[in-house]
């Protein structure tokens, strides 16, 4: 069955790449009306997130004196990412992404309205605040994968790095604007009015997203089952060497870099400062990230992705060490600007690598796993470096994080180099799906492909078939085996097991240009005029 290809958008700038050098500038993606619309809602959504976090944390201090309850506000906000990251990514790949994004945005708006009503009515309690914070986290966990998967649809491929950098600009601008607005409202009117503004912005963002027009092409095979879709997403990442390398770098970077952010409130106190010093340091980091994000197109032309990741992580470690060693607020502010620059450079480069390693049909699932790696590494890092600081001191913990981060990334770069050899993941319609007079309604489907090769080339063939194994499993096959005939050395059988007949047909919709090239390389080993014999059987017992 031919692959319908990626969804088409009415915005022509998203489907054709320009040869104008200006199309590769940092601002070029904003020329696309669709990207501009969703980017503006992304900025507003992140501002709402930061305002809500600040107001919830402050409100909790007035509801209880328990440090555990105050700390649980952050846990309630981030826990949904671990619980729902993969399911939300699977849903974003299965459902109409436009409708799904609208639903998640109005979910967030509904939670914001409930927060307003509860605080105005005076019925807010610590457990209720935690429950609503958790509900807000559910909305954030469900929204992120669909937005991440949608961005590559909105801009030409050469503009993807700039589009992701602009998303980083939105996140860092909101890191500055959100807490400042929330702090001003809390000081002037109280936490309740932060929730009011959050509700208004969330509702407005939902109505803006409704203006986005996107054609959803349903699969003629119907929707994937959620559990099966989650299995295939995990399987794709496990069988992709590029994605595994990205995940390792992501985990190392965020595990070590989170030491600076996690311990920053204590750093501000040791600098004899209060909330103002803490806000200054956070704002400095945001400014550094925004400034460098605008220079990323030039950096990408001058350096390879390997060099940018290595440089970003080394700069992050250096900034962490400076903050630890020099107890001066102005020096710390400059170091935080460097940390922001390092953060956006590394995070953007790794995000681009992940996006380019994912075909559209599994993009949301893949990016949700990347997000889970970010959150997991950050949470683990915060706990580890906090414990190290408890046993020693804040500067010692930050220095250890900086030094181990340098060593870890340098070893990783030597072992896992991204040589920018990108696979062509363009959907292909070369493979035609089989038909059956009476398609089986249940049972696993087993496919055999019989090759006859020159026994002298058996080692080369077996090595190539390992690539075939990874390709079949990435497409969603349950199992793969290569059998050799004992009595006829040149006869090999490739055995593939699919979950069902429908899932077997679905693999034909997932074929890309790199799969076609792999098929041609395998056929080059096959002897004889007739092609390899293919059989398909259903398991009945």
PDB file of N, CA and C in Angstrom, residues 393-462:
ATOM      1  N   UNK A 393      29.860  20.657  50.419  1.00  0.00           N
ATOM      2  CA  UNK A 393      29.430  22.058  50.355  1.00  0.00           C
ATOM      3  C   UNK A 393      28.904  22.325  48.955  1.00  0.00           C
ATOM      4  N   UNK A 394      28.222  23.449  48.806  1.00  0.00           N
ATOM      5  CA  UNK A 394      27.667  23.800  47.493  1.00  0.00           C
ATOM      6  C   UNK A 394      28.777  23.985  46.452  1.00  0.00           C
ATOM      7  N   UNK A 395      29.842  24.760  46.743  1.00  0.00           N
ATOM      8  CA  UNK A 395      30.908  24.900  45.735  1.00  0.00           C
ATOM      9  C   UNK A 395      31.577  23.574  45.376  1.00  0.00           C
ATOM     10  N   UNK A 396      31.780  22.711  46.358  1.00  0.00           N
ATOM     11  CA  UNK A 396      32.407  21.417  46.083  1.00  0.00           C
ATOM     12  C   UNK A 396      31.537  20.573  45.161  1.00  0.00           C
ATOM     13  N   UNK A 397      30.247  20.540  45.420  1.00  0.00           N
ATOM     14  CA  UNK A 397      29.330  19.771  44.583  1.00  0.00           C
ATOM     15  C   UNK A 397      29.350  20.289  43.151  1.00  0.00           C
ATOM     16  N   UNK A 398      29.350  21.600  42.979  1.00  0.00           N
ATOM     17  CA  UNK A 398      29.345  22.176  41.631  1.00  0.00           C
ATOM     18  C   UNK A 398      30.660  21.908  40.913  1.00  0.00           C
ATOM     19  N   UNK A 399      31.764  21.947  41.640  1.00  0.00           N
ATOM     20  CA  UNK A 399      33.068  21.655  41.023  1.00  0.00           C
ATOM     21  C   UNK A 399      33.151  20.204  40.565  1.00  0.00           C
ATOM     22  N   UNK A 400      32.650  19.290  41.391  1.00  0.00           N
ATOM     23  CA  UNK A 400      32.652  17.879  41.002  1.00  0.00           C
ATOM     24  C   UNK A 400      31.788  17.671  39.763  1.00  0.00           C
ATOM     25  N   UNK A 401      30.622  18.333  39.727  1.00  0.00           N
ATOM     26  CA  UNK A 401      29.745  18.229  38.558  1.00  0.00           C
ATOM     27  C   UNK A 401      30.449  18.762  37.306  1.00  0.00           C
ATOM     28  N   UNK A 402      31.153  19.885  37.447  1.00  0.00           N
ATOM     29  CA  UNK A 402      31.849  20.478  36.304  1.00  0.00           C
ATOM     30  C   UNK A 402      32.959  19.558  35.792  1.00  0.00           C
ATOM     31  N   UNK A 403      33.757  19.022  36.697  1.00  0.00           N
ATOM     32  CA  UNK A 403      34.891  18.187  36.274  1.00  0.00           C
ATOM     33  C   UNK A 403      34.434  16.856  35.686  1.00  0.00           C
ATOM     34  N   UNK A 404      33.477  16.206  36.344  1.00  0.00           N
ATOM     35  CA  UNK A 404      33.001  14.931  35.810  1.00  0.00           C
ATOM     36  C   UNK A 404      32.259  15.126  34.493  1.00  0.00           C
ATOM     37  N   UNK A 405      31.594  16.271  34.357  1.00  0.00           N
ATOM     38  CA  UNK A 405      30.915  16.562  33.091  1.00  0.00           C
ATOM     39  C   UNK A 405      31.896  16.700  31.947  1.00  0.00           C
ATOM     40  N   UNK A 406      33.013  17.378  32.188  1.00  0.00           N
ATOM     41  CA  UNK A 406      34.046  17.515  31.155  1.00  0.00           C
ATOM     42  C   UNK A 406      34.585  16.161  30.728  1.00  0.00           C
ATOM     43  N   UNK A 407      34.925  15.348  31.721  1.00  0.00           N
ATOM     44  CA  UNK A 407      35.509  14.032  31.414  1.00  0.00           C
ATOM     45  C   UNK A 407      34.502  13.164  30.672  1.00  0.00           C
ATOM     46  N   UNK A 408      33.266  13.152  31.126  1.00  0.00           N
ATOM     47  CA  UNK A 408      32.249  12.280  30.526  1.00  0.00           C
ATOM     48  C   UNK A 408      31.997  12.631  29.069  1.00  0.00           C
ATOM     49  N   UNK A 409      31.856  13.922  28.774  1.00  0.00           N
ATOM     50  CA  UNK A 409      31.529  14.281  27.390  1.00  0.00           C
ATOM     51  C   UNK A 409      32.708  14.061  26.457  1.00  0.00           C
ATOM     52  N   UNK A 410      33.934  14.265  26.942  1.00  0.00           N
ATOM     53  CA  UNK A 410      35.093  14.040  26.081  1.00  0.00           C
ATOM     54  C   UNK A 410      35.239  12.560  25.741  1.00  0.00           C
ATOM     55  N   UNK A 411      34.980  11.688  26.714  1.00  0.00           N
ATOM     56  CA  UNK A 411      35.022  10.247  26.439  1.00  0.00           C
ATOM     57  C   UNK A 411      33.911   9.868  25.470  1.00  0.00           C
ATOM     58  N   UNK A 412      32.721  10.431  25.689  1.00  0.00           N
ATOM     59  CA  UNK A 412      31.582  10.125  24.824  1.00  0.00           C
ATOM     60  C   UNK A 412      31.833  10.581  23.395  1.00  0.00           C
ATOM     61  N   UNK A 413      32.412  11.762  23.229  1.00  0.00           N
ATOM     62  CA  UNK A 413      32.675  12.272  21.895  1.00  0.00           C
ATOM     63  C   UNK A 413      33.680  11.394  21.150  1.00  0.00           C
ATOM     64  N   UNK A 414      34.619  10.810  21.887  1.00  0.00           N
ATOM     65  CA  UNK A 414      35.603   9.930  21.245  1.00  0.00           C
ATOM     66  C   UNK A 414      34.961   8.615  20.815  1.00  0.00           C
ATOM     67  N   UNK A 415      34.012   8.123  21.610  1.00  0.00           N
ATOM     68  CA  UNK A 415      33.405   6.825  21.322  1.00  0.00           C
ATOM     69  C   UNK A 415      32.222   6.917  20.366  1.00  0.00           C
ATOM     70  N   UNK A 416      31.465   8.013  20.457  1.00  0.00           N
ATOM     71  CA  UNK A 416      30.252   8.169  19.655  1.00  0.00           C
ATOM     72  C   UNK A 416      30.323   9.466  18.883  1.00  0.00           C
ATOM     73  N   UNK A 417      30.862   9.403  17.702  1.00  0.00           N
ATOM     74  CA  UNK A 417      30.997  10.604  16.893  1.00  0.00           C
ATOM     75  C   UNK A 417      29.841  10.708  15.905  1.00  0.00           C
ATOM     76  N   UNK A 418      29.224  11.895  15.847  1.00  0.00           N
ATOM     77  CA  UNK A 418      28.175  12.168  14.872  1.00  0.00           C
ATOM     78  C   UNK A 418      28.840  12.762  13.641  1.00  0.00           C
ATOM     79  N   UNK A 419      29.067  11.925  12.665  1.00  0.00           N
ATOM     80  CA  UNK A 419      29.791  12.387  11.473  1.00  0.00           C
ATOM     81  C   UNK A 419      28.849  12.995  10.433  1.00  0.00           C
ATOM     82  N   UNK A 420      27.654  13.333  10.869  1.00  0.00           N
ATOM     83  CA  UNK A 420      26.671  14.001  10.020  1.00  0.00           C
ATOM     84  C   UNK A 420      26.291  13.158   8.798  1.00  0.00           C
ATOM     85  N   UNK A 421      26.401  11.824   8.919  1.00  0.00           N
ATOM     86  CA  UNK A 421      25.944  10.944   7.848  1.00  0.00           C
ATOM     87  C   UNK A 421      24.466  10.685   8.114  1.00  0.00           C
ATOM     88  N   UNK A 422      23.606  11.441   7.467  1.00  0.00           N
ATOM     89  CA  UNK A 422      22.184  11.383   7.751  1.00  0.00           C
ATOM     90  C   UNK A 422      21.497  10.406   6.809  1.00  0.00           C
ATOM     91  N   UNK A 423      20.645   9.556   7.368  1.00  0.00           N
ATOM     92  CA  UNK A 423      19.872   8.631   6.560  1.00  0.00           C
ATOM     93  C   UNK A 423      18.739   9.383   5.873  1.00  0.00           C
ATOM     94  N   UNK A 424      18.426   8.962   4.658  1.00  0.00           N
ATOM     95  CA  UNK A 424      17.326   9.572   3.918  1.00  0.00           C
ATOM     96  C   UNK A 424      16.024   8.930   4.388  1.00  0.00           C
ATOM     97  N   UNK A 425      15.281   9.630   5.233  1.00  0.00           N
ATOM     98  CA  UNK A 425      14.057   9.100   5.818  1.00  0.00           C
ATOM     99  C   UNK A 425      12.816   9.567   5.064  1.00  0.00           C
ATOM    100  N   UNK A 426      13.002   9.981   3.802  1.00  0.00           N
ATOM    101  CA  UNK A 426      11.868  10.373   2.976  1.00  0.00           C
ATOM    102  C   UNK A 426      10.954   9.177   2.740  1.00  0.00           C
ATOM    103  N   UNK A 427       9.640   9.298   2.958  1.00  0.00           N
ATOM    104  CA  UNK A 427       8.737   8.165   2.713  1.00  0.00           C
ATOM    105  C   UNK A 427       8.846   7.674   1.270  1.00  0.00           C
ATOM    106  N   UNK A 428       8.790   6.353   1.097  1.00  0.00           N
ATOM    107  CA  UNK A 428       8.912   5.747  -0.235  1.00  0.00           C
ATOM    108  C   UNK A 428       7.688   4.895  -0.539  1.00  0.00           C
ATOM    109  N   UNK A 429       7.289   4.882  -1.803  1.00  0.00           N
ATOM    110  CA  UNK A 429       6.146   4.078  -2.231  1.00  0.00           C
ATOM    111  C   UNK A 429       6.580   2.920  -3.125  1.00  0.00           C
ATOM    112  N   UNK A 430       7.864   2.597  -3.068  1.00  0.00           N
ATOM    113  CA  UNK A 430       8.395   1.547  -3.934  1.00  0.00           C
ATOM    114  C   UNK A 430       7.821   0.185  -3.563  1.00  0.00           C
ATOM    115  N   UNK A 431       7.727  -0.125  -2.268  1.00  0.00           N
ATOM    116  CA  UNK A 431       7.240  -1.435  -1.831  1.00  0.00           C
ATOM    117  C   UNK A 431       5.714  -1.456  -1.885  1.00  0.00           C
ATOM    118  N   UNK A 432       5.170  -2.436  -2.535  1.00  0.00           N
ATOM    119  CA  UNK A 432       3.714  -2.569  -2.637  1.00  0.00           C
ATOM    120  C   UNK A 432       3.209  -3.568  -1.596  1.00  0.00           C
ATOM    121  N   UNK A 433       2.197  -3.169  -0.867  1.00  0.00           N
ATOM    122  CA  UNK A 433       1.651  -4.049   0.169  1.00  0.00           C
ATOM    123  C   UNK A 433       0.956  -5.250  -0.466  1.00  0.00           C
ATOM    124  N   UNK A 434       1.070  -6.423   0.157  1.00  0.00           N
ATOM    125  CA  UNK A 434       0.423  -7.610  -0.398  1.00  0.00           C
ATOM    126  C   UNK A 434      -1.082  -7.575  -0.145  1.00  0.00           C
ATOM    127  N   UNK A 435      -1.794  -8.381  -0.882  1.00  0.00           N
ATOM    128  CA  UNK A 435      -3.236  -8.512  -0.673  1.00  0.00           C
ATOM    129  C   UNK A 435      -3.552  -9.975  -0.389  1.00  0.00           C
ATOM    130  N   UNK A 436      -4.646 -10.211   0.288  1.00  0.00           N
ATOM    131  CA  UNK A 436      -5.061 -11.574   0.618  1.00  0.00           C
ATOM    132  C   UNK A 436      -6.567 -11.683   0.427  1.00  0.00           C
ATOM    133  N   UNK A 437      -7.016 -12.804  -0.137  1.00  0.00           N
ATOM    134  CA  UNK A 437      -8.441 -12.998  -0.363  1.00  0.00           C
ATOM    135  C   UNK A 437      -9.204 -13.034   0.954  1.00  0.00           C
ATOM    136  N   UNK A 438      -8.608 -13.663   1.951  1.00  0.00           N
ATOM    137  CA  UNK A 438      -9.244 -13.730   3.275  1.00  0.00           C
ATOM    138  C   UNK A 438      -8.214 -13.323   4.323  1.00  0.00           C
ATOM    139  N   UNK A 439      -8.034 -12.029   4.535  1.00  0.00           N
ATOM    140  CA  UNK A 439      -7.024 -11.560   5.505  1.00  0.00           C
ATOM    141  C   UNK A 439      -7.305 -12.116   6.890  1.00  0.00           C
ATOM    142  N   UNK A 440      -6.293 -12.623   7.560  1.00  0.00           N
ATOM    143  CA  UNK A 440      -6.497 -13.166   8.914  1.00  0.00           C
ATOM    144  C   UNK A 440      -6.882 -12.061   9.890  1.00  0.00           C
ATOM    145  N   UNK A 441      -7.855 -12.351  10.727  1.00  0.00           N
ATOM    146  CA  UNK A 441      -8.342 -11.360  11.688  1.00  0.00           C
ATOM    147  C   UNK A 441      -7.546 -11.371  12.984  1.00  0.00           C
ATOM    148  N   UNK A 442      -6.808 -12.456  13.228  1.00  0.00           N
ATOM    149  CA  UNK A 442      -6.019 -12.546  14.454  1.00  0.00           C
ATOM    150  C   UNK A 442      -4.819 -13.439  14.201  1.00  0.00           C
ATOM    151  N   UNK A 443      -3.881 -13.400  15.142  1.00  0.00           N
ATOM    152  CA  UNK A 443      -2.702 -14.246  15.046  1.00  0.00           C
ATOM    153  C   UNK A 443      -1.496 -13.515  14.487  1.00  0.00           C
ATOM    154  N   UNK A 444      -0.322 -13.908  14.978  1.00  0.00           N
ATOM    155  CA  UNK A 444       0.919 -13.336  14.454  1.00  0.00           C
ATOM    156  C   UNK A 444       1.128 -13.774  13.010  1.00  0.00           C
ATOM    157  N   UNK A 445       1.781 -12.915  12.252  1.00  0.00           N
ATOM    158  CA  UNK A 445       2.088 -13.214  10.854  1.00  0.00           C
ATOM    159  C   UNK A 445       3.591 -13.403  10.719  1.00  0.00           C
ATOM    160  N   UNK A 446       3.982 -14.516  10.075  1.00  0.00           N
ATOM    161  CA  UNK A 446       5.402 -14.792   9.874  1.00  0.00           C
ATOM    162  C   UNK A 446       5.723 -14.742   8.385  1.00  0.00           C
ATOM    163  N   UNK A 447       6.767 -13.997   8.079  1.00  0.00           N
ATOM    164  CA  UNK A 447       7.175 -13.790   6.700  1.00  0.00           C
ATOM    165  C   UNK A 447       8.550 -14.405   6.516  1.00  0.00           C
ATOM    166  N   UNK A 448       8.722 -15.180   5.463  1.00  0.00           N
ATOM    167  CA  UNK A 448      10.039 -15.727   5.141  1.00  0.00           C
ATOM    168  C   UNK A 448      10.481 -15.197   3.785  1.00  0.00           C
ATOM    169  N   UNK A 449      11.756 -14.848   3.681  1.00  0.00           N
ATOM    170  CA  UNK A 449      12.353 -14.392   2.430  1.00  0.00           C
ATOM    171  C   UNK A 449      13.584 -15.253   2.193  1.00  0.00           C
ATOM    172  N   UNK A 450      13.576 -15.978   1.097  1.00  0.00           N
ATOM    173  CA  UNK A 450      14.641 -16.952   0.825  1.00  0.00           C
ATOM    174  C   UNK A 450      15.674 -16.373  -0.140  1.00  0.00           C
ATOM    175  N   UNK A 451      16.924 -16.305   0.328  1.00  0.00           N
ATOM    176  CA  UNK A 451      18.039 -15.813  -0.486  1.00  0.00           C
ATOM    177  C   UNK A 451      18.959 -16.983  -0.839  1.00  0.00           C
ATOM    178  N   UNK A 452      19.489 -16.937  -2.042  1.00  0.00           N
ATOM    179  CA  UNK A 452      20.526 -17.886  -2.455  1.00  0.00           C
ATOM    180  C   UNK A 452      21.754 -17.061  -2.840  1.00  0.00           C
ATOM    181  N   UNK A 453      22.837 -17.257  -2.094  1.00  0.00           N
ATOM    182  CA  UNK A 453      24.007 -16.407  -2.263  1.00  0.00           C
ATOM    183  C   UNK A 453      25.250 -17.261  -2.501  1.00  0.00           C
ATOM    184  N   UNK A 454      26.316 -16.588  -2.858  1.00  0.00           N
ATOM    185  CA  UNK A 454      27.616 -17.246  -2.995  1.00  0.00           C
ATOM    186  C   UNK A 454      28.163 -17.515  -1.584  1.00  0.00           C
ATOM    187  N   UNK A 455      28.378 -18.805  -1.208  1.00  0.00           N
ATOM    188  CA  UNK A 455      28.865 -19.096   0.147  1.00  0.00           C
ATOM    189  C   UNK A 455      30.157 -18.373   0.496  1.00  0.00           C
ATOM    190  N   UNK A 456      30.975 -18.019  -0.488  1.00  0.00           N
ATOM    191  CA  UNK A 456      32.224 -17.303  -0.215  1.00  0.00           C
ATOM    192  C   UNK A 456      31.965 -15.901   0.314  1.00  0.00           C
ATOM    193  N   UNK A 457      30.747 -15.366   0.092  1.00  0.00           N
ATOM    194  CA  UNK A 457      30.413 -14.018   0.552  1.00  0.00           C
ATOM    195  C   UNK A 457      29.480 -14.061   1.766  1.00  0.00           C
ATOM    196  N   UNK A 458      29.448 -15.179   2.449  1.00  0.00           N
ATOM    197  CA  UNK A 458      28.506 -15.358   3.562  1.00  0.00           C
ATOM    198  C   UNK A 458      28.735 -14.351   4.682  1.00  0.00           C
ATOM    199  N   UNK A 459      30.009 -14.077   5.005  1.00  0.00           N
ATOM    200  CA  UNK A 459      30.292 -13.133   6.093  1.00  0.00           C
ATOM    201  C   UNK A 459      29.763 -11.738   5.761  1.00  0.00           C
ATOM    202  N   UNK A 460      29.983 -11.297   4.516  1.00  0.00           N
ATOM    203  CA  UNK A 460      29.480  -9.977   4.097  1.00  0.00           C
ATOM    204  C   UNK A 460      27.956  -9.946   4.174  1.00  0.00           C
ATOM    205  N   UNK A 461      27.332 -11.033   3.718  1.00  0.00           N
ATOM    206  CA  UNK A 461      25.868 -11.092   3.709  1.00  0.00           C
ATOM    207  C   UNK A 461      25.304 -11.037   5.126  1.00  0.00           C
ATOM    208  N   UNK A 462      25.904 -11.807   6.034  1.00  0.00           N
ATOM    209  CA  UNK A 462      25.409 -11.809   7.419  1.00  0.00           C
ATOM    210  C   UNK A 462      25.557 -10.432   8.061  1.00  0.00           C
TER     211      UNK A 462
END
